Coordinates of C-alpha atoms in Angstrom, one line a residue:
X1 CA 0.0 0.0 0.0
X2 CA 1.2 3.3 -0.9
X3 CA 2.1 5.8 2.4
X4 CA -0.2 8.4 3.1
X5 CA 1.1 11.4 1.4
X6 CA 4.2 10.1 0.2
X7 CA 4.7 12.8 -2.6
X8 CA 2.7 15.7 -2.6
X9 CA 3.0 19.7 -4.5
X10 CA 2.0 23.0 -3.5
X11 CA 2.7 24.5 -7.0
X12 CA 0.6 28.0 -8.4
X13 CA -2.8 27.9 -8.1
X14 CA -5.4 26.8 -10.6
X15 CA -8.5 28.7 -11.4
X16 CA -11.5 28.3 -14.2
X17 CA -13.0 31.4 -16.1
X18 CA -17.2 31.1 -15.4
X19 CA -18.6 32.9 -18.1
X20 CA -19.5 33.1 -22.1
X21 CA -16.6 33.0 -24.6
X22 CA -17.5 35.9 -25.4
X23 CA -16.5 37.3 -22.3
X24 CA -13.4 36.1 -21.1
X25 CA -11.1 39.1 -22.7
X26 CA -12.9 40.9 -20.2
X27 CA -13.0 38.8 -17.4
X28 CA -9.1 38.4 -17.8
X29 CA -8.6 42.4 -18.5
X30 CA -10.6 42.3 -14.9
X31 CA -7.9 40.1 -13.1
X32 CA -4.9 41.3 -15.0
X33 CA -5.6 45.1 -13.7
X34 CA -5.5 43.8 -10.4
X35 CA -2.0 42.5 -11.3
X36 CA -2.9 38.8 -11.7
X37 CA -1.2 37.0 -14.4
X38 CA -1.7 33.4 -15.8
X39 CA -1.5 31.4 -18.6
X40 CA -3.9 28.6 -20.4
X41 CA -4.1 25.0 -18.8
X42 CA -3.5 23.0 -21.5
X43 CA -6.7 20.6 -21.2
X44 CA -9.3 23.1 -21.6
X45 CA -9.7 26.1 -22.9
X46 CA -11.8 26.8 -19.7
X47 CA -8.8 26.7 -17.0
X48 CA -5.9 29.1 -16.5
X49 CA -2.8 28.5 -14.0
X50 CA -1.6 31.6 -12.2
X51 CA 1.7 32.9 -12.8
X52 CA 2.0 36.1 -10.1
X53 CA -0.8 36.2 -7.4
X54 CA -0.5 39.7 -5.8
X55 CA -3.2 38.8 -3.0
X56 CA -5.2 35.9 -2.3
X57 CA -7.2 35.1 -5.6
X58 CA -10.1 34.4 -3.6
X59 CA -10.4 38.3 -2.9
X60 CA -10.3 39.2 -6.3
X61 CA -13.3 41.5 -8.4
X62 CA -13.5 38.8 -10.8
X63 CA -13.8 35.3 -7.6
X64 CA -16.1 38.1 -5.8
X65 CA -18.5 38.6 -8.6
X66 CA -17.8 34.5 -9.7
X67 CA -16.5 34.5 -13.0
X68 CA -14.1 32.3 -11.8
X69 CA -13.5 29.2 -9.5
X70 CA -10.4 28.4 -7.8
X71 CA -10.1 24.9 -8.3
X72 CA -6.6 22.4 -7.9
X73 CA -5.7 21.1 -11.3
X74 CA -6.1 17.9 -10.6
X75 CA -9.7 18.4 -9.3
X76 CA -10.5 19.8 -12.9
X77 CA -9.4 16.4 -14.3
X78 CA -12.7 14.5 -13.8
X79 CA -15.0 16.5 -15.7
X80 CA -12.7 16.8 -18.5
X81 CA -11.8 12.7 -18.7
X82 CA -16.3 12.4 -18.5
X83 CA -16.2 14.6 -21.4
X84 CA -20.0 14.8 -21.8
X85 CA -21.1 16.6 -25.0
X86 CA -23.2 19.4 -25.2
X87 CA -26.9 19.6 -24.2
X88 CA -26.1 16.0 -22.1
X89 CA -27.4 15.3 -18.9
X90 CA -25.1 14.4 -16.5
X91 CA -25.6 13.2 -12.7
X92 CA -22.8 14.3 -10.0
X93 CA -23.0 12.0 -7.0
X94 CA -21.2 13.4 -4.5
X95 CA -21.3 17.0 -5.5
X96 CA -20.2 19.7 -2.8
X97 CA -18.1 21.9 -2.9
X98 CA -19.6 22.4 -6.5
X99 CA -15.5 22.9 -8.3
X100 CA -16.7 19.8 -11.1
X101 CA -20.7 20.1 -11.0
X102 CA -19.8 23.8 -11.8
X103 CA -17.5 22.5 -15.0
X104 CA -19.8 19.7 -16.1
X105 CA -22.4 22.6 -16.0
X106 CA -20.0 24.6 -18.6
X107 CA -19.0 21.2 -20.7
X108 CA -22.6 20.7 -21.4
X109 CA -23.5 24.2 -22.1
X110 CA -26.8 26.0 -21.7
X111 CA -28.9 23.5 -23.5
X112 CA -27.6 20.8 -21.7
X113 CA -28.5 20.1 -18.1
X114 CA -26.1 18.9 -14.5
X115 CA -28.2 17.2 -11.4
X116 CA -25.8 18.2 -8.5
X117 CA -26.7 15.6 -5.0
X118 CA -24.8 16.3 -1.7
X119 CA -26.7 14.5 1.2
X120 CA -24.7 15.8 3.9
X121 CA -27.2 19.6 4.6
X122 CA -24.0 22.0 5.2
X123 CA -22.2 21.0 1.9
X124 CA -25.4 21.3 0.4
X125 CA -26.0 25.1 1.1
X126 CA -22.4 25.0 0.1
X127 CA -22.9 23.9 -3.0
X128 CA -26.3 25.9 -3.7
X129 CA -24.0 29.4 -2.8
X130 CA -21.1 28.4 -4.6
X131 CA -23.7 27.9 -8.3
X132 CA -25.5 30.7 -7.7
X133 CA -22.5 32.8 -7.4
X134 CA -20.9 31.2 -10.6
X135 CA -24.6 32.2 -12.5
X136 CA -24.5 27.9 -13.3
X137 CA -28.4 28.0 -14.1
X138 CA -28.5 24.6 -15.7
X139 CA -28.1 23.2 -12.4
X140 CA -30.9 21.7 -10.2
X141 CA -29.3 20.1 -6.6
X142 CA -30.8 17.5 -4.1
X143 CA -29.9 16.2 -0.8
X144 CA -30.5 12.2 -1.4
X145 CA -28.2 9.7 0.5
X146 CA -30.4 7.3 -1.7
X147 CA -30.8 8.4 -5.1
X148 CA -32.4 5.4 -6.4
X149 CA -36.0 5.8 -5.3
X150 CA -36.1 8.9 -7.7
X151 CA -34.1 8.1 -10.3
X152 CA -34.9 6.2 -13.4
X153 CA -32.5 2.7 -13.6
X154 CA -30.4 3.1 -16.2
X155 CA -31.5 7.0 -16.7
X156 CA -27.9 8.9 -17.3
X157 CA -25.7 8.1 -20.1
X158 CA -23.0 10.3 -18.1
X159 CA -21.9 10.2 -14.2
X160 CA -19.7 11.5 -12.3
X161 CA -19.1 9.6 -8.9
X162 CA -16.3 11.8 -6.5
X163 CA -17.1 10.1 -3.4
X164 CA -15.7 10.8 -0.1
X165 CA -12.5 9.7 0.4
X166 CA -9.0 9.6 2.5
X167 CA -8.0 12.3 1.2
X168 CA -3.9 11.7 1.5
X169 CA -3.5 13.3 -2.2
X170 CA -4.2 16.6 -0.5
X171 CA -1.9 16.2 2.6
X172 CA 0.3 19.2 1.6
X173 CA -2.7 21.2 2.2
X174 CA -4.3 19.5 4.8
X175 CA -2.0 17.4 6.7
X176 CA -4.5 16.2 9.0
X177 CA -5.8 13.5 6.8
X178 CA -2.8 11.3 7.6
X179 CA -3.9 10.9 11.1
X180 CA -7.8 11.4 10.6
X181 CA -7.6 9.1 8.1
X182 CA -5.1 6.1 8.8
X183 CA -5.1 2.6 7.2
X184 CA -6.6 1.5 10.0
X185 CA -9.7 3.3 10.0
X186 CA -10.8 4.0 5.8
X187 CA -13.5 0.9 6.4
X188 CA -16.4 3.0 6.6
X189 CA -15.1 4.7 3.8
X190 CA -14.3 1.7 1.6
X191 CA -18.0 0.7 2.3
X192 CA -19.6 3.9 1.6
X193 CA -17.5 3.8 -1.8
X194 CA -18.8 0.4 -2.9
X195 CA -22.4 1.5 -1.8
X196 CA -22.5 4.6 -4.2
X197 CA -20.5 2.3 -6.6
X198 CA -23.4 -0.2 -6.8
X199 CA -26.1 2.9 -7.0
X200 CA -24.1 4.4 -9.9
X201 CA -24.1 1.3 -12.0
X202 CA -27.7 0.7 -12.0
X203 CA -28.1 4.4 -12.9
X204 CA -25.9 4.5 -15.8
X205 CA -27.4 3.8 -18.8
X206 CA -26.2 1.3 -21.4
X207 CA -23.2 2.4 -23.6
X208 CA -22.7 5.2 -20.6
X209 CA -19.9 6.7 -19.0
X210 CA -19.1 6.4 -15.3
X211 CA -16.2 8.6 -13.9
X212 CA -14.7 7.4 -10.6
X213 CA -12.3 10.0 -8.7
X214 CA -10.8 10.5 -5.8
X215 CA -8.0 12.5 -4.1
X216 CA -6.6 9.9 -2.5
X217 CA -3.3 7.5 -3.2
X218 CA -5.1 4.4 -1.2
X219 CA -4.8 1.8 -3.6
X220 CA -7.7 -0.1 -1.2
X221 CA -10.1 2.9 -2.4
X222 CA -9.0 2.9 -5.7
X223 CA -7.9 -0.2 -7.8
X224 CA -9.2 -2.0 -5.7
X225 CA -12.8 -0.7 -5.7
X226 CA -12.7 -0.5 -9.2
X227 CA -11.2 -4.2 -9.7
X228 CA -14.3 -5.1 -7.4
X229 CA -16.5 -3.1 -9.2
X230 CA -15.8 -4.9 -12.3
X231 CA -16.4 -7.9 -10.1
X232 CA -19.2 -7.7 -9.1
X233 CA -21.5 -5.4 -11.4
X234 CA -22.1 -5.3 -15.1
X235 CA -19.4 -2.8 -15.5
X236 CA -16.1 -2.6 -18.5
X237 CA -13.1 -0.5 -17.7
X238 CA -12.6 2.7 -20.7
X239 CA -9.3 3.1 -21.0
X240 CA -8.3 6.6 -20.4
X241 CA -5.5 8.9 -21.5
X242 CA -4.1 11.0 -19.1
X243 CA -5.0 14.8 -20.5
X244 CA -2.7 17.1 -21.9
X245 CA -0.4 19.0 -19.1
X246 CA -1.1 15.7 -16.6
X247 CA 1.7 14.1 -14.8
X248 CA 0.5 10.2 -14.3
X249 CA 2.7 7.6 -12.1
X250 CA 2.3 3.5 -12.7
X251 CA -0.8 1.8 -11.7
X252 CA -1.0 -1.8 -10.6
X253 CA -4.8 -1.4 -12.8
X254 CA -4.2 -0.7 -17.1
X255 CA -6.1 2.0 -18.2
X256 CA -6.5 4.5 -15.1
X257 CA -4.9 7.5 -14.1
X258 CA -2.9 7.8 -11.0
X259 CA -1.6 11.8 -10.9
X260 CA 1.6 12.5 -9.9
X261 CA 1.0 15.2 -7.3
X262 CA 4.9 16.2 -7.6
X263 CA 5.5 16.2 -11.4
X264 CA 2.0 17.7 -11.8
X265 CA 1.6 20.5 -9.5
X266 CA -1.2 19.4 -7.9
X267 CA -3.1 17.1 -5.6
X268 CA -2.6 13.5 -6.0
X269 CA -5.5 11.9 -8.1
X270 CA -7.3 8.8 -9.2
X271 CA -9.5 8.5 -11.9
X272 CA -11.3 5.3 -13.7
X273 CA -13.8 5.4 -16.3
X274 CA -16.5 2.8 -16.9
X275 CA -19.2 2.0 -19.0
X276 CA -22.2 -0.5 -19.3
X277 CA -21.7 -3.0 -22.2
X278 CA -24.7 -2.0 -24.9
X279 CA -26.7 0.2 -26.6
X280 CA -28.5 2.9 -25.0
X281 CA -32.5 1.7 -24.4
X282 CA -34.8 5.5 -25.9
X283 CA -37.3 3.7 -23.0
X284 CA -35.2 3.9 -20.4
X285 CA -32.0 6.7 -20.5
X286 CA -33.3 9.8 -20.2
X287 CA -33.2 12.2 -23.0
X288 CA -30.9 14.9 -23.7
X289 CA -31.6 18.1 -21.8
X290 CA -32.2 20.1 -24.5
X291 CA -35.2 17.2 -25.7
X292 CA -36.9 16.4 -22.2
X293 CA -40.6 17.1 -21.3
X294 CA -40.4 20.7 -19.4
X295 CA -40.7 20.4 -15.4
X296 CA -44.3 18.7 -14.9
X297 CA -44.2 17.0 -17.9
X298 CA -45.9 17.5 -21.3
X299 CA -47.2 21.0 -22.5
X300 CA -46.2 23.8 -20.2
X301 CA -49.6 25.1 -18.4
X302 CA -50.8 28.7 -17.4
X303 CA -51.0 28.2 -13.3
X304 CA -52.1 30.5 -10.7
X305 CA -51.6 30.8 -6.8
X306 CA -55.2 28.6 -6.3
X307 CA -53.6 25.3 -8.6
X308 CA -52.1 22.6 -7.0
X309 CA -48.9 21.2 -9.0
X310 CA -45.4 19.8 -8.4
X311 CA -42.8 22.5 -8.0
X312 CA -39.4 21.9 -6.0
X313 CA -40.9 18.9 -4.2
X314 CA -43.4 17.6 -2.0
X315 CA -44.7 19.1 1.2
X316 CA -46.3 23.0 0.9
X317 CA -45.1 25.8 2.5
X318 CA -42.0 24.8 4.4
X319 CA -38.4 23.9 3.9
X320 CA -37.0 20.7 3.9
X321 CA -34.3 19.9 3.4
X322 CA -32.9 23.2 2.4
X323 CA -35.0 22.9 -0.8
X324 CA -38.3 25.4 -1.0
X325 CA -41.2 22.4 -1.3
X326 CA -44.3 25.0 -2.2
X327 CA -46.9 23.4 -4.4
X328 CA -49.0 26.4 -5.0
X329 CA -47.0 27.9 -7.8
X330 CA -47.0 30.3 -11.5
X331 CA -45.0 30.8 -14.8
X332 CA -43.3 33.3 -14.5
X333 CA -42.9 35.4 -18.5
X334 CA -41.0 38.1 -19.4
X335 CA -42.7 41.5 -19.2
X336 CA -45.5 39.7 -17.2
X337 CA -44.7 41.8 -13.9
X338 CA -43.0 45.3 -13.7
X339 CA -38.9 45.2 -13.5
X340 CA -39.1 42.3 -16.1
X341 CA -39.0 44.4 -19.2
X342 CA -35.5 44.3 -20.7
X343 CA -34.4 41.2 -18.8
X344 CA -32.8 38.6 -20.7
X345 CA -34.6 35.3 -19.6
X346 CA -34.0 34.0 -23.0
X347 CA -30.1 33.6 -22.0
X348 CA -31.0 31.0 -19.4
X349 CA -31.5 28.1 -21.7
X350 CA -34.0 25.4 -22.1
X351 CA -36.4 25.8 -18.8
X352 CA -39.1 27.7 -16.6
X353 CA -38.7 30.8 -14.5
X354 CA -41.5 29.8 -11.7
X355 CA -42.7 31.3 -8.6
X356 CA -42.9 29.8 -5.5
X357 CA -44.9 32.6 -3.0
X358 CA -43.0 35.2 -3.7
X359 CA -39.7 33.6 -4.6
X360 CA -39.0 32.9 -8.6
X361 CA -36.5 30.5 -9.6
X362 CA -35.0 29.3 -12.9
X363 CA -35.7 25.6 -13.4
X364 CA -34.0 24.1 -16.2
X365 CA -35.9 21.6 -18.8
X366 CA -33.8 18.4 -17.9
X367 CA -35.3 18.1 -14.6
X368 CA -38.6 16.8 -16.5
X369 CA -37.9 13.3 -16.3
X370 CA -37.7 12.8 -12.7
X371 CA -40.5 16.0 -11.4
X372 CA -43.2 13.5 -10.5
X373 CA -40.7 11.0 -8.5
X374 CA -40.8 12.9 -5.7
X375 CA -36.9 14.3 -5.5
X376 CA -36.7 17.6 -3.6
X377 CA -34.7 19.7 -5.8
X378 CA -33.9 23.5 -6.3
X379 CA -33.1 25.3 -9.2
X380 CA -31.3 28.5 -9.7
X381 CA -32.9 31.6 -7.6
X382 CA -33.4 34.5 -9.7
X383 CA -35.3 37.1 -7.5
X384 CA -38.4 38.2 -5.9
X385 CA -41.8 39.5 -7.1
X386 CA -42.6 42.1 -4.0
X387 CA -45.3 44.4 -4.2
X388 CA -46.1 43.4 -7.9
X389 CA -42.7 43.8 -9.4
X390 CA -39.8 41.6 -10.0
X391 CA -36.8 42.4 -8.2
X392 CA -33.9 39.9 -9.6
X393 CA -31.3 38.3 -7.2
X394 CA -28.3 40.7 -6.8
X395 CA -26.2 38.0 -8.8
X396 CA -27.9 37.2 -11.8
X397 CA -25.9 38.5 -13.9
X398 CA -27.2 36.3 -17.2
X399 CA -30.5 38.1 -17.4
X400 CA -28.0 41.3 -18.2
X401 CA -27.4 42.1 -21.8
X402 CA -24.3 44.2 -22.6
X403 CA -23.8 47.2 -21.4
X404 CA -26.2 49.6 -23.5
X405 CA -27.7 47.1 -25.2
X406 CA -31.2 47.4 -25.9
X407 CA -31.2 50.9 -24.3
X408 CA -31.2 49.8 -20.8
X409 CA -30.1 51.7 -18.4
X410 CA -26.9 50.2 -16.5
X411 CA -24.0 51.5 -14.0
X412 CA -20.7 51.1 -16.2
X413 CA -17.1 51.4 -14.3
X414 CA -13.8 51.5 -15.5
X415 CA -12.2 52.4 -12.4
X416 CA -11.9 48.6 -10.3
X417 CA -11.5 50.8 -7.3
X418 CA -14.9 52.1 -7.7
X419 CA -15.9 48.6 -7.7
X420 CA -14.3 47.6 -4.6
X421 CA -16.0 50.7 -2.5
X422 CA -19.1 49.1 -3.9
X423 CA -18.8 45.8 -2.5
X424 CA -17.3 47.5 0.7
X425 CA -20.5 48.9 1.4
X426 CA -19.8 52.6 0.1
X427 CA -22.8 54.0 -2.3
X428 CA -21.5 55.9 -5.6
X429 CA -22.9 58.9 -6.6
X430 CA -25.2 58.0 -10.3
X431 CA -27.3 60.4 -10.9
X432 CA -30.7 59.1 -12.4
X433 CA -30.6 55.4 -13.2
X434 CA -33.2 52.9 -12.1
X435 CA -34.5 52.0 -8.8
X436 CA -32.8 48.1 -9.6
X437 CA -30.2 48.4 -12.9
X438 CA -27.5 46.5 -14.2
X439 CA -23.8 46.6 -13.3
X440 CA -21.2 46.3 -15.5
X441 CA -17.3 46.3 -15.9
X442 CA -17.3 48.4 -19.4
X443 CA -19.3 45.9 -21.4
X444 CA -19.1 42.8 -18.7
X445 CA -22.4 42.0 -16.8
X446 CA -22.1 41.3 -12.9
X447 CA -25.2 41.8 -11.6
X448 CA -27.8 44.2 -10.0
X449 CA -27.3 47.1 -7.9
X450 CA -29.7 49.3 -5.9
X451 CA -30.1 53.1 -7.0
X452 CA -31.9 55.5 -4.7
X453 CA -31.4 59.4 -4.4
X454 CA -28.9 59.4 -7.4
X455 CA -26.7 56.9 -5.3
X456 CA -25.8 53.1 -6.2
X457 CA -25.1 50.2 -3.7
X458 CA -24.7 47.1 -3.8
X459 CA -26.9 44.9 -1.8
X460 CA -26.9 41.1 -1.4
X461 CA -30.0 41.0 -1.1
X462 CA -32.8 40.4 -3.5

């Protein structure tokens, strides 16, 4: 067995741009100001490495406003070795913090659609803040430590199974693994592995793809639970290639990837993909985001506050599970309520903007297959209807056109220091400008502010 943490790196951090093609000169003319400088990762055009940090990324305009992740290297290696096309839908297991549901989200693209499951409550708010920061719309989450109840057998032609692990490929960052986590006492975690091992194969559909990861070097959690898995379920091994840039060491198991956490300047990693020998069944995997019933099934219906109907779960008027379970809910359409006209709603993708009371989220189309099963799930909060009018959340930056597009009216800086007093809690002097406008870095949306008395703040708040 290998030793916990025998070789590990601390190299330059790692971060993904969270935002549309289109927009990442400015996004990077955003961080370079500041004085960041990176270059490209060489496996996606989505990832950059940093080169000269002069404060903690995390504190950046560009993290702050989330057009980008901080994410180690070798973390961004699963989503990329998945690889699932646009408009797919793709299950993430084990999904908190959210650093590969968010990147599966951008692989798949608008039209396509990510269900993000973290059973554990706090990693589930986690996850829920770090998407709607990142604007990841195509995103629903749940809270299942049993999926299969709610989930077609069979259903997703692409999964992504990071479950929790020892974690000795981190130990240069978190040294407290090594005695957490001894040889001695990974059983329940070798157990809960093979559980959400045998919950992901009978999810996958035929001719599917099944990523196993981890960010440990136990071979007893790796090889070894994927020689068992091939044991004992109808499982084959895909061969993969370790991706451009990635420093792999020998395996005892052909056709996985062990990273090299010292040659590849990142956390040590472990990655196996499967698949389920045949064709795909059109009665049983579910269809491609882009092509699925819309949430309730069939033809999307006109509803009102009095009509009963299946919104973000079961239950009325409560939480549970940190998901909003109201029944009693409408469609929401553009320029339906006041503060609606000139929002982009069209940007979100295939989907519904619904209300729940007075709360409206985005729900995206590929939840349609599993609304009646009875999974609690939440989609992407967009804002508020108070008083009559829409008020959108703080952060949704998508329903933002460009900056003086369509004749809206929008705060545009230049300045990043005028930025910074903003989210410090300073107002700027405006002038006239709506009561709720858009924000914007020259011609790069970040989301709403608040105007009042010719002065803007920023407000967190919806």
């Amino acid at each position: 067995m290998d030793r916990p943490g025998r070789r590990s790196s601390t190299g330059p951090r790692s971060f993904r741009l969270v935002c549309r093609d289109g927009e990442i000169p400015l996004v990077e003319d955003l961080l370079a100001v500041q004085g960041f400088r990176f270059a490209p990762e060489p496996f996606s055009p989505h990832c950059r490495r940093l080169a000269a940090e002069p404060f903690p990324l995390g504190a950046s305009l560009a993290a702050t406003f989330g057009l980008i992740y901080i994410q180690d290297r070798s973390s961004m290696l699963p989503p990329v070795c998945l690889d699932p096309p646009p408009a797919a839908s793709v299950l993430d297991m084990c999904a908190s913090p959210g650093g590969k549901t968010g990147f599966l989200a951008q692989l798949v693209g608008s039209a396509g659609f990510v269900l993000g499951n973290e059973p554990t409550p706090d990693r589930l708010s986690t996850l829920r803040r770090n998407l709607s920061r990142l604007n990841l719309v195509n995103v629903a989450t749940c809270g299942e430590a049993d999926l299969t109840p709610f989930l077609p057998r069979g259903g997703f032609r692409h999964i992504l199974l990071d479950p929790p692990c020892s974690g000795w490929g981190t130990a240069a960052k978190n040294p407290k693994v090594l005695t957490l986590w001894r040889e001695d006492k990974v059983a329940p975690l070798l157990s809960l592995q093979r559980t959400l091992l045998a919950t992901a194969a009978s999810l996958l559909a035929p001719g599917g793809r099944l990523l196993y990861s981890t960010c440990t070097t136990n071979p007893a959690e790796n090889e070894d639970q994927v020689r068992r898995a091939l044991d004992t379920h109808p499982l084959e091994l895909v061969p993969l290639i370790p991706p451009p840039g990635t420093a792999a060491e020998p395996t005892s198991l052909p056709g996985v990837i062990r990273v090299d956490p010292a040659l590849h300047g990142g956390q040590g990693f472990f990655l196996a993909c499967l698949t389920k020998p045949g064709a795909p069944s059109q009665d049983e995997a579910m269809p491609d985001a882009a092509s699925a019933e819309p949430p309730g099934g069939g033809e999307a219906k006109r509803r009102t506050g009095r009509e009963k109907g299946r919104g973000h779960g079961r239950g009325k008027g409560r939480e549970q599970g940190g998901a909003t379970v109201l029944r009693d809910f409408e469609d929401i359409r553009p320029g339906e309520f006041p503060g609606t006209e000139g929002l982009h709603f069209d940007a979100l993708g295939p989907g519904r903007a619904c209300r729940f009371g007075d709360r409206v989220y985005f729900i995206a189309r590929g939840v349609g297959p599993f609304t009646g099963s009875g999974l609690r799930y939440k989609g992407f909060f967009l804002g508020l209807v108070k008083g009559g009018a829409f008020r959108p959340n703080a952060r949704a930056r998508l329903l933002l056109g460009a900056a003086g597009a369509d004749g809206a009216a929008g705060l545009t800086l230049e300045n990043p220091a005028d930025l910074g007093d903003l989210l410090a809690g300073r107002s700027l002097s405006v002038g006239s400008l709506p009561k709720r406008c858009g924000l914007y870095y020259k011609e790069l949306p970040l989301g709403f502010v608040t105007c009042k008395g010719g002065r803007a703040l920023w407000s967190e708040r919806a």
